[in-house]
PDB file of C-alpha atoms in Angstrom:
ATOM      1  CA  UNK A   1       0.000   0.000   0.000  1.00 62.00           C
ATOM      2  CA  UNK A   2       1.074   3.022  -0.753  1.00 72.00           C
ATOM      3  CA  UNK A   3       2.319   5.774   2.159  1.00 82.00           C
ATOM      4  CA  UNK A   4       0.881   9.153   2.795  1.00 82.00           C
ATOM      5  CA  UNK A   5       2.490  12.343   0.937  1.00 87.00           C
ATOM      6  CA  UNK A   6       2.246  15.682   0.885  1.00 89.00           C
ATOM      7  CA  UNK A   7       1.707  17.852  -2.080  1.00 91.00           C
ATOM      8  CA  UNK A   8       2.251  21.809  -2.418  1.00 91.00           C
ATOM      9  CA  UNK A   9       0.462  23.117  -5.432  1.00 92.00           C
ATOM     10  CA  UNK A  10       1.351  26.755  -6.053  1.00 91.00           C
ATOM     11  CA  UNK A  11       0.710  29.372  -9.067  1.00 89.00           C
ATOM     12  CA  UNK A  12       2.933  30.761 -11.061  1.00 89.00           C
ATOM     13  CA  UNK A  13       5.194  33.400  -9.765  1.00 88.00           C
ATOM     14  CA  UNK A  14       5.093  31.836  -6.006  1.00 90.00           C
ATOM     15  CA  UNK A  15       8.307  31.254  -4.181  1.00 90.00           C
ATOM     16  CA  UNK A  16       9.000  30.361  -0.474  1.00 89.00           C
ATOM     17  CA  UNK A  17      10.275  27.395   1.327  1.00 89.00           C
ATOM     18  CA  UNK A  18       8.406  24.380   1.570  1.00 90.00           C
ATOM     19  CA  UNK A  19       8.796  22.109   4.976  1.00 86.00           C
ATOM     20  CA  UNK A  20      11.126  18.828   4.375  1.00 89.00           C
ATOM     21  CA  UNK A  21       8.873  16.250   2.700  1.00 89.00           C
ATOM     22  CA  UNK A  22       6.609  18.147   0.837  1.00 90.00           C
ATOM     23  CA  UNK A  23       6.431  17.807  -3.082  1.00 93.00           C
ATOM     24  CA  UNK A  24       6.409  20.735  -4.945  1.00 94.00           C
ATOM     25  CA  UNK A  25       4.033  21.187  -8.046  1.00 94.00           C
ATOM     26  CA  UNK A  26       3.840  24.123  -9.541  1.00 93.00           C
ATOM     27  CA  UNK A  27       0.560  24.983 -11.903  1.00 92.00           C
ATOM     28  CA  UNK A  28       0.921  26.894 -14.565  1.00 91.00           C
ATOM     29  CA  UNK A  29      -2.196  29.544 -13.687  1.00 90.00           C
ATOM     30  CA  UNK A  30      -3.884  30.521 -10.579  1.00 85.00           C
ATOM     31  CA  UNK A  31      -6.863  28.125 -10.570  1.00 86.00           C
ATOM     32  CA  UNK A  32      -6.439  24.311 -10.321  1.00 87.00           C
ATOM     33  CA  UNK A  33      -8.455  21.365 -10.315  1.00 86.00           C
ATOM     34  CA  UNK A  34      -7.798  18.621  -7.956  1.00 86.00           C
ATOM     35  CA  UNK A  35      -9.497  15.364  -8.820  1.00 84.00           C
ATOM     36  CA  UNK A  36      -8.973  11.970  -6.684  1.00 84.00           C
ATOM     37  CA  UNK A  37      -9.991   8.303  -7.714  1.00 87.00           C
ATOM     38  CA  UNK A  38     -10.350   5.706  -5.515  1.00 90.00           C
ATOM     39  CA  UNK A  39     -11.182   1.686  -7.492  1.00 90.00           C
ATOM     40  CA  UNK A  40     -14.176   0.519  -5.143  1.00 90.00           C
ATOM     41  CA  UNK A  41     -15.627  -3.158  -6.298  1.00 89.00           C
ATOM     42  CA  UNK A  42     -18.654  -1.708  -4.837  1.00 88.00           C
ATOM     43  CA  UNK A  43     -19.646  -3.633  -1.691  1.00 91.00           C
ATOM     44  CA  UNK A  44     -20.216  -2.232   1.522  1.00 90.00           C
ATOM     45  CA  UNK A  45     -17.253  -3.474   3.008  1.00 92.00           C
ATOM     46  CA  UNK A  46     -15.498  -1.531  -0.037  1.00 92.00           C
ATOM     47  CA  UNK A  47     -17.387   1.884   0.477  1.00 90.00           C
ATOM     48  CA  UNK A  48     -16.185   1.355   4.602  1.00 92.00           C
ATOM     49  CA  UNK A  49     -12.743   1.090   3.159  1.00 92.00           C
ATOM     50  CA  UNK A  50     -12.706   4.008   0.388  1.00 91.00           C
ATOM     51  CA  UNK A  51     -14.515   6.629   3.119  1.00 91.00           C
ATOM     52  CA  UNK A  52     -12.436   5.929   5.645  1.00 91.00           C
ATOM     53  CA  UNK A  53      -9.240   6.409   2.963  1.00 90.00           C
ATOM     54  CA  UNK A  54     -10.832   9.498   2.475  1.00 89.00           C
ATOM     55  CA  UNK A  55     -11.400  10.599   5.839  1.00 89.00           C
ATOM     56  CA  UNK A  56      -7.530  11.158   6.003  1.00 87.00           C
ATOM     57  CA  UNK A  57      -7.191  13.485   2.364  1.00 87.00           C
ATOM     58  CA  UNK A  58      -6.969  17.073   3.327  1.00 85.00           C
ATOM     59  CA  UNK A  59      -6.660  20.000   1.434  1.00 85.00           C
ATOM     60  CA  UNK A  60      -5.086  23.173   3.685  1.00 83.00           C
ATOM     61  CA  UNK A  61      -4.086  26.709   2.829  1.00 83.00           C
ATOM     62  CA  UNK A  62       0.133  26.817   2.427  1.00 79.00           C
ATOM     63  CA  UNK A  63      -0.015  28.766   5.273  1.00 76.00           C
ATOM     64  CA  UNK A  64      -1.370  25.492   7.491  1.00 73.00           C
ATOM     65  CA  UNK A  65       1.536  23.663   7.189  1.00 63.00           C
ATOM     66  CA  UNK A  66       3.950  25.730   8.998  1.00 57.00           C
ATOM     67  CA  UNK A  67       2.453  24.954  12.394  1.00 51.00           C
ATOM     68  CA  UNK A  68       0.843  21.219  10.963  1.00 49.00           C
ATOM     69  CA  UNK A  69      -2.926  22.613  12.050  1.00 44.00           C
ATOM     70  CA  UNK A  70      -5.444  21.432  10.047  1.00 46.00           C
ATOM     71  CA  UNK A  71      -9.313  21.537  10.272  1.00 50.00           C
ATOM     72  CA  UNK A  72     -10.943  18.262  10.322  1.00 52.00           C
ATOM     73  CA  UNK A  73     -13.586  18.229   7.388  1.00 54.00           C
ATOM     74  CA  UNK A  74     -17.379  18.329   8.198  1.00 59.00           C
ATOM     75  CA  UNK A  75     -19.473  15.999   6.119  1.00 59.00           C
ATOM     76  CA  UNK A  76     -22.589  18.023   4.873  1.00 61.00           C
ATOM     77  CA  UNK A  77     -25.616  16.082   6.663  1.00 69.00           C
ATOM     78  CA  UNK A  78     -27.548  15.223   3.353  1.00 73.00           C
ATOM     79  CA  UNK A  79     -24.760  13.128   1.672  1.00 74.00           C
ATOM     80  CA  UNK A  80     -26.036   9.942   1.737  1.00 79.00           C
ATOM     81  CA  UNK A  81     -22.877   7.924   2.534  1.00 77.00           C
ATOM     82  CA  UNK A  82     -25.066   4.577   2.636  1.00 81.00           C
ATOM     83  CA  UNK A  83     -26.516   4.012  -0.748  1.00 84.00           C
ATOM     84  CA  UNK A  84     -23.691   2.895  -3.469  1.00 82.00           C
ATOM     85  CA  UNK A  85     -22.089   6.249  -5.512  1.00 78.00           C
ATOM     86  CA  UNK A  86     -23.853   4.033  -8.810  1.00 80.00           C
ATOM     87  CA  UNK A  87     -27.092   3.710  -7.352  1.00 85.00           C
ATOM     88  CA  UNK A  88     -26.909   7.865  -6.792  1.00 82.00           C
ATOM     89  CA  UNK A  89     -25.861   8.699  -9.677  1.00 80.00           C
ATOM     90  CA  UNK A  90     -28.078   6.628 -11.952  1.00 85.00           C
ATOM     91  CA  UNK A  91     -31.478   7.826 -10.515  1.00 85.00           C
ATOM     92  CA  UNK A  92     -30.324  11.283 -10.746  1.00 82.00           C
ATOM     93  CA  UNK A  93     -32.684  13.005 -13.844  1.00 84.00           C
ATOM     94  CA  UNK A  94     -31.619  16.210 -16.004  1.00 82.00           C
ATOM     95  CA  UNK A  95     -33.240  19.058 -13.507  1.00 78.00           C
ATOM     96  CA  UNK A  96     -31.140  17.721 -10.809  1.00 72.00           C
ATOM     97  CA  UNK A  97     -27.618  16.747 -12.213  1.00 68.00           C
ATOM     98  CA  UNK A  98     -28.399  20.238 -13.502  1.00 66.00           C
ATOM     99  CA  UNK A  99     -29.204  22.016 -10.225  1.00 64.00           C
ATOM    100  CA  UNK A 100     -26.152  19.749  -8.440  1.00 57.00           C
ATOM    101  CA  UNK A 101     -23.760  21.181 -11.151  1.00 53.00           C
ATOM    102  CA  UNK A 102     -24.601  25.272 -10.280  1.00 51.00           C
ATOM    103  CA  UNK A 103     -23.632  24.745  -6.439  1.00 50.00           C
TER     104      UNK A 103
END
């Protein structure tokens, strides 16, 4: 399994120090994207395992790491977090992939 690392994704122009450990990344505009994948096969055992891998992902300002604080994400309370990611997203219709994508 792989170990835990540290990333540092900054825009152009930025320069600094970065703590000992931390991989630097540098994007080439202001504004970036992060997307994670996890492979699930789907059972619930599976989903246990995937959310509590992604319990321990943060994201944190720069300016966190210097002192190692970071804020423990809330879930939003109407996530459903029981029903397979599948099952969600194929009963989703038009008006509310739509609605989903605006907030």
């Amino acid at each position: 399994m792989a170990q835990a690392q540290t990333y540092a994704i900054t825009g152009p122009g930025w320069s600094g120090a970065l703590p000992q450990g931390v991989t630097h990344v540098t994007s080439p505009t202001g504004m970036v994207w992060i997307l994670g994948r996890i492979y699930s096969t789907g059972t619930p055992e599976d989903y246990q395992a995937v959310h509590a891998l992604q319990d321990q992902f943060a994201v944190v300002p720069l300016s966190a790491t210097a002192s190692r604080t970071r804020r423990r994400r809330r879930r939003r309370s109407s996530v459903d977090m029981k029903t397979a990611v599948r099952t969600q997203v194929d009963s989703l219709d038009i008006e509310t992939i739509s609605t989903t994508s605006r907030t």
